[in-house]
Short mmCIF file of C-alpha atoms and ligand atoms in Angstrom, two decimals:
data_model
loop_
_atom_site.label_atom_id
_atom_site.label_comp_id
_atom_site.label_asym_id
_atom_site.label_seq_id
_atom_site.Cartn_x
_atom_site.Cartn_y
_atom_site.Cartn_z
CA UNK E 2 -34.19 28.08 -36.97
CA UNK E 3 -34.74 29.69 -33.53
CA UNK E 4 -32.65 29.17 -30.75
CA UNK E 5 -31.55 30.52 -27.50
CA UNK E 6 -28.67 29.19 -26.68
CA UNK E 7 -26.25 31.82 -25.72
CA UNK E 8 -22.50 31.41 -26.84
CA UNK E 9 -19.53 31.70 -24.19
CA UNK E 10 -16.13 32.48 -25.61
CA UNK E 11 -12.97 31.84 -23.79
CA UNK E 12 -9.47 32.45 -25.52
CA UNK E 13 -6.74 29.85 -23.87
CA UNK E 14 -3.33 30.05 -24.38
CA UNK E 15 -0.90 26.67 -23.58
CA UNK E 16 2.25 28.10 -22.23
CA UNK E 17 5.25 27.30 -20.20
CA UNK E 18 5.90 29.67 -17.40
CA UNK E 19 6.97 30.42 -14.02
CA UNK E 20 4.54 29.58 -11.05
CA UNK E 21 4.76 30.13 -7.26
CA UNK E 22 3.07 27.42 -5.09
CA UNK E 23 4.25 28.45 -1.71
CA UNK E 24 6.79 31.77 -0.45
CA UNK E 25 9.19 29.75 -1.01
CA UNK E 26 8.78 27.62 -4.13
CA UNK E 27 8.63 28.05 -8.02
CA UNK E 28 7.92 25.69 -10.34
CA UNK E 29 8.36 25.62 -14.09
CA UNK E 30 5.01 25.30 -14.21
CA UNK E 31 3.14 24.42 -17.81
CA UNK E 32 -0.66 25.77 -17.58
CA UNK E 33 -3.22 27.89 -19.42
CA UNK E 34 -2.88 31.68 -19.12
CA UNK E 35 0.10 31.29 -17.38
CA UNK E 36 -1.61 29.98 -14.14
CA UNK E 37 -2.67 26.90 -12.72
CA UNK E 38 -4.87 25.59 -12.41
CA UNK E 39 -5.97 27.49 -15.70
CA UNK E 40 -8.77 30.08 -15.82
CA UNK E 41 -12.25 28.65 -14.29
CA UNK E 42 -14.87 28.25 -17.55
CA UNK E 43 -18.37 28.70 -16.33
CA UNK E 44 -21.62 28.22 -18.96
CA UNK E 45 -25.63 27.96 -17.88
CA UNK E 46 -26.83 24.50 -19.33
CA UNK E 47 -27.28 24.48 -22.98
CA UNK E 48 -25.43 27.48 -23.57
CA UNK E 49 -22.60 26.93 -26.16
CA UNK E 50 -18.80 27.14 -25.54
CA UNK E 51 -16.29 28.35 -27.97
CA UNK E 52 -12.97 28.13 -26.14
CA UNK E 53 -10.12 29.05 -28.69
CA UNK E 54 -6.68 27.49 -27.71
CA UNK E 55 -3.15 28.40 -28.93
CA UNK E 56 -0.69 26.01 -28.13
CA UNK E 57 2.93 28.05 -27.52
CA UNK E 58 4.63 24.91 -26.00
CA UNK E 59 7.35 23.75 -27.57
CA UNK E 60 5.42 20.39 -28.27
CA UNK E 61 1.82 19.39 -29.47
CA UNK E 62 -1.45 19.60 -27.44
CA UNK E 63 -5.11 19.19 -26.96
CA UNK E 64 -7.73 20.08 -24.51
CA UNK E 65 -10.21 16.48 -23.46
CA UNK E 66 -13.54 18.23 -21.68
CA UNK E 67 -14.03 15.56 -19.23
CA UNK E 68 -17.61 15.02 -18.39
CA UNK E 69 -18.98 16.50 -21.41
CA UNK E 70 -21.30 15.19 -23.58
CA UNK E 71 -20.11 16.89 -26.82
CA UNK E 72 -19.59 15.37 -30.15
CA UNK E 73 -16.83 13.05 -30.40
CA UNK E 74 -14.85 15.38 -32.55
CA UNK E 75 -14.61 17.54 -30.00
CA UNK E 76 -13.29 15.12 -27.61
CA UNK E 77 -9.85 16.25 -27.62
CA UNK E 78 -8.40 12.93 -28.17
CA UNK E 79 -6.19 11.88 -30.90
CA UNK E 80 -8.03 9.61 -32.39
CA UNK E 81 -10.54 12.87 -33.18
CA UNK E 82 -8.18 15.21 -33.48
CA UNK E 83 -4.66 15.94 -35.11
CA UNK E 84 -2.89 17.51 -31.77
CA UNK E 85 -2.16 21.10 -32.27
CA UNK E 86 1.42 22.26 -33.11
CA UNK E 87 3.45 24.81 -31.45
CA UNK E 88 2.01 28.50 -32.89
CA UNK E 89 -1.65 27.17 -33.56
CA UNK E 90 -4.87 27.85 -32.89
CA UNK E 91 -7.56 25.51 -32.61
CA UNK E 92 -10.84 26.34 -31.92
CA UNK E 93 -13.10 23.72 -29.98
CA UNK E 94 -17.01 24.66 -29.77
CA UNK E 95 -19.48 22.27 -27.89
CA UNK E 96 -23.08 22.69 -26.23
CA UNK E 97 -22.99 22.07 -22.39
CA UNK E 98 -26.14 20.09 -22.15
CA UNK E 99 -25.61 18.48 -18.50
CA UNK E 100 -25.30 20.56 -15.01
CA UNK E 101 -22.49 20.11 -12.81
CA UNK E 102 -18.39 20.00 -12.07
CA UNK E 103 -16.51 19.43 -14.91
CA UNK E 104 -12.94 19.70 -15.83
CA UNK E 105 -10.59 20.50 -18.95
CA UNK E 106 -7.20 19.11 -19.46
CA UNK E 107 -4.68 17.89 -21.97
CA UNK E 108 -4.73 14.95 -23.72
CA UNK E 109 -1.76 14.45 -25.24
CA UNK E 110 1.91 13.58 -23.59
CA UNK E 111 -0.04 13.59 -20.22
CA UNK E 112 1.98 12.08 -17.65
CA UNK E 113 3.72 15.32 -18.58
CA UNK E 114 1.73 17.94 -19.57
CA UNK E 115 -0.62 17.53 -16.56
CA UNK E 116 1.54 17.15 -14.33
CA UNK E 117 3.35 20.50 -15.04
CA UNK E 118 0.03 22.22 -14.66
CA UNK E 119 -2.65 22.00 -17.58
CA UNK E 120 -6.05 21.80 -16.59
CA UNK E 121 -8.56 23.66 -14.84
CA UNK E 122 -12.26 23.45 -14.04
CA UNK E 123 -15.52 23.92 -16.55
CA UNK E 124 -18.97 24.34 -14.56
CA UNK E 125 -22.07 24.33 -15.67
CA UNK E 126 -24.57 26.20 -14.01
CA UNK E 127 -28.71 24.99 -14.09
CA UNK E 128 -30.24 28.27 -12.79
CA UNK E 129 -33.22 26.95 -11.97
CA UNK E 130 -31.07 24.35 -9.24
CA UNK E 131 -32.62 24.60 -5.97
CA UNK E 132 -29.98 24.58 -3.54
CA UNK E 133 -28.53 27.86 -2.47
CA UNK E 134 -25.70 28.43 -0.30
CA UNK E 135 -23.95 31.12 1.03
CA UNK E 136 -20.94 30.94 -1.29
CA UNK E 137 -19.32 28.26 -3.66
CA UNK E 138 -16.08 27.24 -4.09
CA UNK E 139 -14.03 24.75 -6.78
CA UNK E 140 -10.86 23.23 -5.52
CA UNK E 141 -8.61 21.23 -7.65
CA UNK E 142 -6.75 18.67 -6.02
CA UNK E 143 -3.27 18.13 -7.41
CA UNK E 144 0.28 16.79 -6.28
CA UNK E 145 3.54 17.69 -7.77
CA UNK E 146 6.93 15.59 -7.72
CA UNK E 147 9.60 18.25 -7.14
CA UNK E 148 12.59 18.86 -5.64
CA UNK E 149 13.56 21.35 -2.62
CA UNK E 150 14.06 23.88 -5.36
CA UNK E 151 11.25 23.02 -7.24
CA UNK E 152 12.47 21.07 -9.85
CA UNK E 153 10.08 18.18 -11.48
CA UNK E 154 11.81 15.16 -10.73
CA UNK E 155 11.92 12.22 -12.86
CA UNK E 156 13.16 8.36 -11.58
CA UNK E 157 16.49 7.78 -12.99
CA UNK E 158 17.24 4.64 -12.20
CA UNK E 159 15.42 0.96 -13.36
CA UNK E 160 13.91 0.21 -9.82
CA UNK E 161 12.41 3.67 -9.09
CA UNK E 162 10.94 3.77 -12.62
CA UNK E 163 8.99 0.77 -12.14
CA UNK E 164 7.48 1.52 -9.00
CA UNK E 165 6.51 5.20 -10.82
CA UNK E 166 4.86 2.88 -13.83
CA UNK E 167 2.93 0.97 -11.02
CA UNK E 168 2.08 3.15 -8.54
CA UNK E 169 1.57 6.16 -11.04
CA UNK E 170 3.34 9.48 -10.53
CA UNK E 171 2.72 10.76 -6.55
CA UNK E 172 4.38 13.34 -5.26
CA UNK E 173 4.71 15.32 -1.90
CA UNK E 174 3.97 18.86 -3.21
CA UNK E 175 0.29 18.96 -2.29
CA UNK E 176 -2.12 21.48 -3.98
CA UNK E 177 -5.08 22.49 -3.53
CA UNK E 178 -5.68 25.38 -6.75
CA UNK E 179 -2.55 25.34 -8.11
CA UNK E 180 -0.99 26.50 -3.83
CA UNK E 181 0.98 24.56 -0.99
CA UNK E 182 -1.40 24.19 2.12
CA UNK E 183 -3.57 27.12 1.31
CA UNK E 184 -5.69 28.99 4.31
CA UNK E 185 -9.62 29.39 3.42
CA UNK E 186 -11.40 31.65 4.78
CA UNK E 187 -14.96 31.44 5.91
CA UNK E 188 -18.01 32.93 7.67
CA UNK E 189 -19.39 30.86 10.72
CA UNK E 190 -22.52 30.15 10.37
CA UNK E 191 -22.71 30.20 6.65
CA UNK E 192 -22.77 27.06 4.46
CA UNK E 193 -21.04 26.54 1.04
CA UNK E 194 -20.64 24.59 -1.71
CA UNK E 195 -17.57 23.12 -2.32
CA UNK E 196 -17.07 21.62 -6.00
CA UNK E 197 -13.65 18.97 -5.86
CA UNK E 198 -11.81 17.75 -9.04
CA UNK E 199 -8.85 15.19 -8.75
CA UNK E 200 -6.67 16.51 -11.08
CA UNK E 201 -3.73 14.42 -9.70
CA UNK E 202 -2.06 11.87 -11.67
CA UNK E 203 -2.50 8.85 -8.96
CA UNK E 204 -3.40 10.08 -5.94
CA UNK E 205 -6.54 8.61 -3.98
CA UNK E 206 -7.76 11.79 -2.19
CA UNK E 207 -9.77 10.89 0.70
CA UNK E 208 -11.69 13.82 1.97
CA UNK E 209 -11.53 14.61 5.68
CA UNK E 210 -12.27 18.16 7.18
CA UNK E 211 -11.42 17.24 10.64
CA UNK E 212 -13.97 14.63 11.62
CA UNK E 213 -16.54 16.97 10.94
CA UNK E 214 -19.41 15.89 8.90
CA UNK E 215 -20.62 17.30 5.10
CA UNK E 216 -22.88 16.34 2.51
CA UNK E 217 -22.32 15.11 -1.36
CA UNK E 218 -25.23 16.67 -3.11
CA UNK E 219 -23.15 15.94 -6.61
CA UNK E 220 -20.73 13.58 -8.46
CA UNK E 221 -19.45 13.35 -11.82
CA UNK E 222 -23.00 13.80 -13.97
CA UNK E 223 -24.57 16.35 -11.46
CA UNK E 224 -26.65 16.16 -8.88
CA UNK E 225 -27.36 13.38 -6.49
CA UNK E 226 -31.34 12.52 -5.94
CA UNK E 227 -30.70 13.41 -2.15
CA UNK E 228 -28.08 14.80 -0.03
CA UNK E 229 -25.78 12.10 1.93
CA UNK E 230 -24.06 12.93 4.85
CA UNK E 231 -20.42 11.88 5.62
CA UNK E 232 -17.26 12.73 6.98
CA UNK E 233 -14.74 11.65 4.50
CA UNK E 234 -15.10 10.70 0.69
CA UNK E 235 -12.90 9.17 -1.36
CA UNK E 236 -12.44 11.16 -4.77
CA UNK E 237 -9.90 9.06 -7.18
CA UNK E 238 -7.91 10.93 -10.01
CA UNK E 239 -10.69 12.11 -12.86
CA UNK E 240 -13.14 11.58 -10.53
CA UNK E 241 -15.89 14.89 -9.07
CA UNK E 242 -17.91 15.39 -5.71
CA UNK E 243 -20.14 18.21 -4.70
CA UNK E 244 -20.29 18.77 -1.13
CA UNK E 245 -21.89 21.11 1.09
CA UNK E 246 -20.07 22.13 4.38
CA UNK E 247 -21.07 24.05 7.69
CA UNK E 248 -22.24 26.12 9.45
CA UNK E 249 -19.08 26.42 11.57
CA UNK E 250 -18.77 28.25 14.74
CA UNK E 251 -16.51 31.36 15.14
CA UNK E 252 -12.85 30.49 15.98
CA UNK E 253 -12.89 26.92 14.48
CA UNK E 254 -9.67 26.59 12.65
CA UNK E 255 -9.45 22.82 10.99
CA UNK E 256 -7.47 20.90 8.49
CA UNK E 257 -8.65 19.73 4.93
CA UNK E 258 -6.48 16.16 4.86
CA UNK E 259 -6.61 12.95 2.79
CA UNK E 260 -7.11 10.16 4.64
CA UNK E 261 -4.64 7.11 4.37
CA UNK E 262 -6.18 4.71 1.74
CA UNK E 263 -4.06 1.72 0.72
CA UNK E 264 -4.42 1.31 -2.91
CA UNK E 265 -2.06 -1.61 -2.49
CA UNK E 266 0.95 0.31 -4.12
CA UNK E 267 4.67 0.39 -3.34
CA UNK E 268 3.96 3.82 -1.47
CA UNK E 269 2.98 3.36 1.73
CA UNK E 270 -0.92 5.04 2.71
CA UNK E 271 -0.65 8.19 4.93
CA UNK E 272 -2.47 10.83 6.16
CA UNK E 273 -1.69 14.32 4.67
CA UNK E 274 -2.24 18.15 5.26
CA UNK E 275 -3.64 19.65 1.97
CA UNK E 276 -5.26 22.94 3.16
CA UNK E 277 -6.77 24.70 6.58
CA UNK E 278 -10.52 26.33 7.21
CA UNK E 279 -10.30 29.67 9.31
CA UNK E 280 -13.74 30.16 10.22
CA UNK E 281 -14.31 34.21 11.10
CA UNK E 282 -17.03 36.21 12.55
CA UNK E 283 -20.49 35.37 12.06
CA UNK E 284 -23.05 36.26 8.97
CA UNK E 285 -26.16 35.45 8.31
CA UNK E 286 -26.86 32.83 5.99
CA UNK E 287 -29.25 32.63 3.39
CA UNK E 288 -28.59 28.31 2.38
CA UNK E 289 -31.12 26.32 1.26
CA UNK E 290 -30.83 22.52 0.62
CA UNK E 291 -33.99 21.04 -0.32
CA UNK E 292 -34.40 17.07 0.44
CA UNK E 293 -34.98 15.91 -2.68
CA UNK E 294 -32.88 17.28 -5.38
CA UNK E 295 -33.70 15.86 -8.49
CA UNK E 296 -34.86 12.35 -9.42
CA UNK E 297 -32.67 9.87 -11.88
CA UNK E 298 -34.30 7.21 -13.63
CA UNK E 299 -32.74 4.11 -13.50
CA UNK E 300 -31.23 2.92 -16.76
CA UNK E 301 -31.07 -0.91 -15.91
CA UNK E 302 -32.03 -3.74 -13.55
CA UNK E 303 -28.77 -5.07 -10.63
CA UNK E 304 -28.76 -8.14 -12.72
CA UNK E 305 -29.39 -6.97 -16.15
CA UNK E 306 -27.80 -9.19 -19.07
CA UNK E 307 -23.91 -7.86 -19.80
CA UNK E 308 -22.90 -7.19 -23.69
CA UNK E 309 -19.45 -6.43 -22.76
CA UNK E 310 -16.66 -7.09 -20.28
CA UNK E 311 -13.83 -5.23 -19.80
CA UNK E 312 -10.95 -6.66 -17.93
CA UNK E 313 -8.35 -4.74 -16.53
CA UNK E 314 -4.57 -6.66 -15.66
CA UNK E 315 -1.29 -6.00 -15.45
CA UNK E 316 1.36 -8.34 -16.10
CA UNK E 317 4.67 -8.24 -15.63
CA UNK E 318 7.16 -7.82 -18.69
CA UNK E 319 10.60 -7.68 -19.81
CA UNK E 320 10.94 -4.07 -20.75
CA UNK E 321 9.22 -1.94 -18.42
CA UNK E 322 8.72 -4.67 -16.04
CA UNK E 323 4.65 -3.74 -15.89
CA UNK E 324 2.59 -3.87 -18.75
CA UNK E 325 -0.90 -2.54 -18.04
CA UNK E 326 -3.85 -4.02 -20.17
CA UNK E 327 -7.61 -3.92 -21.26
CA UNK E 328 -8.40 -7.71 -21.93
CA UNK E 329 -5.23 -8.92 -22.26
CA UNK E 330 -3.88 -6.63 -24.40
CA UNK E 331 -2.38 -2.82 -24.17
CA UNK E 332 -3.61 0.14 -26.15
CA UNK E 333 -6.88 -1.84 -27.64
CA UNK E 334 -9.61 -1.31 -30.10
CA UNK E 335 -12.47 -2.63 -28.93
CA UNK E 336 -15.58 -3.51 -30.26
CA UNK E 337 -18.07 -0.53 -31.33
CA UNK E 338 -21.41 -0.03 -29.83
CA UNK E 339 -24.45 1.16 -31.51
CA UNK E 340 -26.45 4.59 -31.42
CA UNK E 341 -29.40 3.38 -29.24
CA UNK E 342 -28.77 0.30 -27.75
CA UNK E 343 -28.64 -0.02 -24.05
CA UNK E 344 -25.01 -0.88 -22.69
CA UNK E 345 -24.88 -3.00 -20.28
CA UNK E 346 -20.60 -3.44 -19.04
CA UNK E 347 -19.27 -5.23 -16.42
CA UNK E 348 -15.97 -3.86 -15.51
CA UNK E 349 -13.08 -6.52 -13.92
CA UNK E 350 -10.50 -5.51 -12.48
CA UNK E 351 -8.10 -8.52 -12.17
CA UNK E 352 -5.17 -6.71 -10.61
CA UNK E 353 -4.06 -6.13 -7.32
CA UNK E 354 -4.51 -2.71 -6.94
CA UNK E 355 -6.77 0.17 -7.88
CA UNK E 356 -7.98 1.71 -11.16
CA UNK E 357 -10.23 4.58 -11.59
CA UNK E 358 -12.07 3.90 -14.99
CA UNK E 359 -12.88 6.52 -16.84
CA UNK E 360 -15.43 6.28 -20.10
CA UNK E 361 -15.19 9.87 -22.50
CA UNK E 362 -18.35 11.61 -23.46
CA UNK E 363 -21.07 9.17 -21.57
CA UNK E 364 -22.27 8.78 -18.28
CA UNK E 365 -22.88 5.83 -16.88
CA UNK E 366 -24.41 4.47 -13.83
CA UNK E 367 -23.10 1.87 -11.50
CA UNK E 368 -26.18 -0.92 -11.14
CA UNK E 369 -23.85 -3.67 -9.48
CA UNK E 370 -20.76 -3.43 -7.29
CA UNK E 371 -19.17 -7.13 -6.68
CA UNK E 372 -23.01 -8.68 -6.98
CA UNK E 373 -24.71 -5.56 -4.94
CA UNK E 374 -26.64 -2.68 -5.91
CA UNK E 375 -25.68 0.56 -4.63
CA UNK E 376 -26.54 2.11 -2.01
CA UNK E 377 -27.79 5.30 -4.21
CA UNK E 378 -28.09 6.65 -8.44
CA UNK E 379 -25.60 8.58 -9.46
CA UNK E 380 -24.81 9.74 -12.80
CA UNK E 381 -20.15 8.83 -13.51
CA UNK E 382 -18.27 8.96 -15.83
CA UNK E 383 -15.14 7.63 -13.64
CA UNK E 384 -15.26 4.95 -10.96
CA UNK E 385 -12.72 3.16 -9.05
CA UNK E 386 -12.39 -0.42 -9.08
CA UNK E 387 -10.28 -1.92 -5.82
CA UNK E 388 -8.77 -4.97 -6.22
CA UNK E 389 -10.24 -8.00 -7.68
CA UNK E 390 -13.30 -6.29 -8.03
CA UNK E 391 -15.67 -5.55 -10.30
CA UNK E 392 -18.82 -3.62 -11.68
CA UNK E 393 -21.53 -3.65 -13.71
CA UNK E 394 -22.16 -0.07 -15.42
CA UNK E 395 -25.19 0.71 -17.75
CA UNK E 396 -25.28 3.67 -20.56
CA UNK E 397 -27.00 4.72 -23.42
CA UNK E 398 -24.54 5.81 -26.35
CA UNK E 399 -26.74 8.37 -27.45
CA UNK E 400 -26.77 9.91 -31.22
CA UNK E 401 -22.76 11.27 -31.05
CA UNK E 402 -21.11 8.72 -33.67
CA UNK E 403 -17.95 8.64 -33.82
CA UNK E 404 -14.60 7.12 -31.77
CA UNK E 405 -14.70 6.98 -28.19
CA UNK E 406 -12.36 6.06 -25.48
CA UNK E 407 -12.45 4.51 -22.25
CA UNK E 408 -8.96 4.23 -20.15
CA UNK E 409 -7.71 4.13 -16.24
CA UNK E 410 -7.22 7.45 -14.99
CA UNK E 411 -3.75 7.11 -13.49
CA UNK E 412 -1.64 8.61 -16.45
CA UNK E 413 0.88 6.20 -16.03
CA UNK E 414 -1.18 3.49 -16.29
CA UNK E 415 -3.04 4.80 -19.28
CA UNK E 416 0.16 5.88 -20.86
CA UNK E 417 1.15 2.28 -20.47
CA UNK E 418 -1.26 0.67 -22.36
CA UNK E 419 -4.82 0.39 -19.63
CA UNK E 420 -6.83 2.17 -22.46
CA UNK E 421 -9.19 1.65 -25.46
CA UNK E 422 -10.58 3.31 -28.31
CA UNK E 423 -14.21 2.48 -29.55
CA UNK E 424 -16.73 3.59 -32.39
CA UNK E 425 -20.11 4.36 -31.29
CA UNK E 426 -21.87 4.04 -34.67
CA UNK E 427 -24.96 5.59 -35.82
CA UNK E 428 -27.65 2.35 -36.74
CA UNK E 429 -27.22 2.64 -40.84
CA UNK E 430 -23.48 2.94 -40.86
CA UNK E 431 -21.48 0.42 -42.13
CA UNK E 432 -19.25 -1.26 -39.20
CA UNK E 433 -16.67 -3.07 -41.00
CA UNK E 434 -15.91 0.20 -42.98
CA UNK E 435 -15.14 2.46 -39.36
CA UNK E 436 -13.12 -0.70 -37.65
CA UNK E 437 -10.73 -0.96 -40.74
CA UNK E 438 -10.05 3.22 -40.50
CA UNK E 439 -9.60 3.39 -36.47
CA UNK E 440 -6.97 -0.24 -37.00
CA UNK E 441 -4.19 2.49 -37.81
CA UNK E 442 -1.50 0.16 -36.32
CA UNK E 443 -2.86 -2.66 -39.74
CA UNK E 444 -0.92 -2.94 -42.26
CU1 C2O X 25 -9.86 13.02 -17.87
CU2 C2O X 25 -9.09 10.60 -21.19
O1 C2O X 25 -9.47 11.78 -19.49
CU1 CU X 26 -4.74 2.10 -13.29
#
C-alpha cells in the first residue's frame, strides 16, 4: 500500500517536579518533561503521531488528545484504556486528520493531575492554509490554587468544599504558559497569530487586550469561514480560539485580562491581570489574511428533528451536598449511536449556572442556540451552555466504533458525576452485545 503520511515521534515522560511560576514562587508542579505546560507537539495534517509516554508518578495516568479525531482506543479514557502504572510505557499512535489548536492532557484523577500541571498543546499545521502572519504564538491559560509559598491548597472544611464542588476549582495564581503575569514581546507593526487553550479547571476566560480589537479566524475544529472582529471572547475551560492581533504602534504597552463574567457561582466575577504586550520598534510585516478562509458545509437545518437530549442538573444531596448529573443521573451510559447516521442533540442545561460541554473525538456544530441560529459555522467540540439554556448540536459519528464520552469540562463537575460514556457502533454490530460489556457497574 502507498502512503505518505510522515510519522512524528515524541517521547513524554509524566513526572512530579519542581516548577517556578514567578521569582518568587515554586510549585510542586506535576507536568510532562518536567515543565508545564508540557512540550508543544506540532504535526502537518495527516501526518501520524507516535507520542510514547512513561508514567513516573507515583499513581496511574493517561493522556485524552482533545480535539482529535483518532480511534476511540486511543482516546485516553478509561473506558479505552487500562490507565498506565507507575514505571510504564504506553505508546499512543493516531493520524492527525483535522487542522488547528489542539490540546493533550490527563485523563485520569484530573481535578488533580491537571491541576498540578499536565497538559500542553498539539497543533496541527495545513501548509497549504492561507493566512500568514508575522509570527504565531500558543498560550495556555491556566489558574493554580496555592498558597503564599506555593503550596496547592485543598478546602478543609464542609462549607468550603462545597462551594469548590460547585463552583469548580479557581484559583488566584494566574498563568499564562505555565508563568505569573508574563511580559510578551512584540514588533509594532507586525501581526500574529495567537492560538488560546483553556486549560483551567473552571475558569471562564474572557479575552480582553485592552479594548483593542482582534480577529477569531479559528475555534475548536479549525478554521472559521471568515475572520470576525472583536474585542473580547469568551474561551470556557476545554474550549480553543484562534485570533489574530495588531499591528500595534511602537511604545504601546497593554494588558492581556479576563473580563468579569458571572457564571452565577459562589465566587464573585472580576476582572484580572493575566499577562502584558510590550510592543518594540517597528518591522516590516509580511501578514496576509485572506477574506474567505475556508467554506464549512452545513451538517443540518436550525430546526432539524432531535434524536437525543441531554440534560444537564444538579441537585442537591446529602453527602457532598451537590450532585451533578446527565439526565437525572451521575456517571451515565447512554444510549449508542450508529456509524453513519446524522446526530441531531439538543443539549439542556437545567441548572443555574454554566457548563462547558465537551463531546471526545467528534466535532459538532451548533445549528440552534435557545431557538436561534448562529450568527456563523464553526466546527466544536466544547460549548458552553449558560443557565437554563440550551442547544441543538449536529454530528456525524463517522466510521471510529467504539466507546465515546461526552462530559462538562469543569473537572469538578465531571468528577462529580456531569459525564457519560457512549458506543458509537459500526451498522452490522450487535448493540445489545457492546451495552452489556460497557454496564461494568451490572451485576
Ligand atoms: Cu479535555 Cu474528557 O476532556
Ligand atoms: Cu459543569
Amino acid at each position: 500500500m502507498e502512503t505518505n503520511t510522515k510519522v512524528v515521534e515524541y517521547h513524554l515522560e509524566a513526572s512530579a517536579f519542581r516548577w517556578q511560576i514567578s521569582s518568587d514562587k515554586i510549585i510542586e508542579a506535576w507536568g510532562f518533561n518536567k515543565q508545564v505546560p508540557g512540550p508543544e507537539l506540532r504535526a502537518n495534517v495527516g501526518d501520524t503521531v507516535v507520542v510514547k509516554l512513561t508514567n513516573n508518578l507515583h499513581e496511574p495516568t493517561t493522556i485524552h488528545w482533545h480535539g482529535i479525531r483518532l480511534a476511540a482506543g486511543m482516546d485516553g479514557t478509561d473506558a479505552v484504556q487500562k490507565p498506565i502504572s507507575p514505571g510504564e510505557t504506553f505508546e499512543y499512535r493516531f493520524v492527525v486528520p483535522d487542522a488547528g489548536t489542539f490540546w493533550y492532557h490527563s485523563h485520569a484523577n484530573e481535578t488533580v493531575q491537571m491541576e498540578r500541571g499536565m497538559y500542553g498543546a498539539l497543533i496541527v499545521e495545513d501548509p497549504t492554509e492561507e493566512i500568514i502572519t508575522d509570527a504565531e504564538r500558543v498560550f495556555i491559560i491556566d489558574d493554580m490554587k496555592v498558597d503564599a509559598k506555593g503550596v496547592f491548597t485543598k478546602p478543609r472544611w464542609f462549607i468550603p468544599r462545597v462551594v469548590e464542588r460547585h463552583d469548580g476549582r479557581q484559583g488566584d495564581t494566574l498563568l499564562i504558559n505555565g508563568k505569573e503575569n508574563p511580559i510578551i514581546q512584540m514588533f509594532a507593526g507586525h501581526r500574529e497569530r495567537w492560538r488560546f487553550i483553556n486549560a483551567s479547571s473552571a475558569r471562564y476566560f474572557v479575552l480582553d487586550l485592552g479594548g483593542r480589537e482582534f480577529s477569531i479566524v479559528g475555534t475548536d475544529g479549525g478554521l472559521l469561514e471568515s475572520p470576525r472582529p472583536v474585542t473580547s471572547q469568551l474561551i470556557t475551560p476545554g474550549e480553543r480560539f484562534d485570533i489574530i492581533v495588531g499591528p500595534f504602534e511602537e511604545g504601546e504597552v497593554f494588558t492581556m485580562d479576563s473580563l468579569p463574567y458571572n457564571r452565577m457561582t459562589f465566587l464573585k466575577a472580576k476582572r484580572e491581570n493575566f499577562a502584558t504586550i510590550h510592543v518594540g520598534p517597528s518591522a516590516p510585516s509580511v501578514a496576509h489574511v485572506p477574506h474567505t478562509l475556508r467554506a464549512i458545509t452545513q451538517l443540518a437545518e436550525s430546526h432539524a428533528e432531535i434524536n437525543r437530549r441531554v440534560v444537564l442538573s444538579v441537585g442537591p444531596s446529602l453527602k457532598d451536598g451537590m450532585d451533578f448529573l446527565i439526565n437525572g443521573s451521575a456517571h451515565v451510559n447512554d444510549k449508542p449511536v450508529k456509524v453513519g447516521e446524522l446526530q441531531v442533540w439538543e443539549v439542556v442545561n437545567a441548572s443555574l449556572m454554566d457548563h462547558p460541554f465537551h463531546l471526545h473525538g467528534f466535532f459538532f456544530q451548533v445549528v440552534e442556540e435557545n431557538g436561534l441560529k448562529p450568527a456563523f459555522t464553526a466546527w466544536k467540540d466544547t460549548i458552553n451552555l449558560k443557565p437554563r439554556s440550551k442547544v441543538r448540536i449536529a454530528w456525524m459519528p463517522d466510521n471510529r466504533p467504539g466507546t465515546w464520552m461526552y462530559h462538562c469540562h469543569i473537572l469538578e463537575h465531571h468528577e462529580a458525576g456531569m459525564m457519560a460514556n457512549f458506543e458509537v457502533v459500526a451498522d452490522d454490530m450487535p448493540i445489545r452485545e457492546i451495552k452489556a460489556h460497557t454496564h461494568k457497574h451490572h451485576h
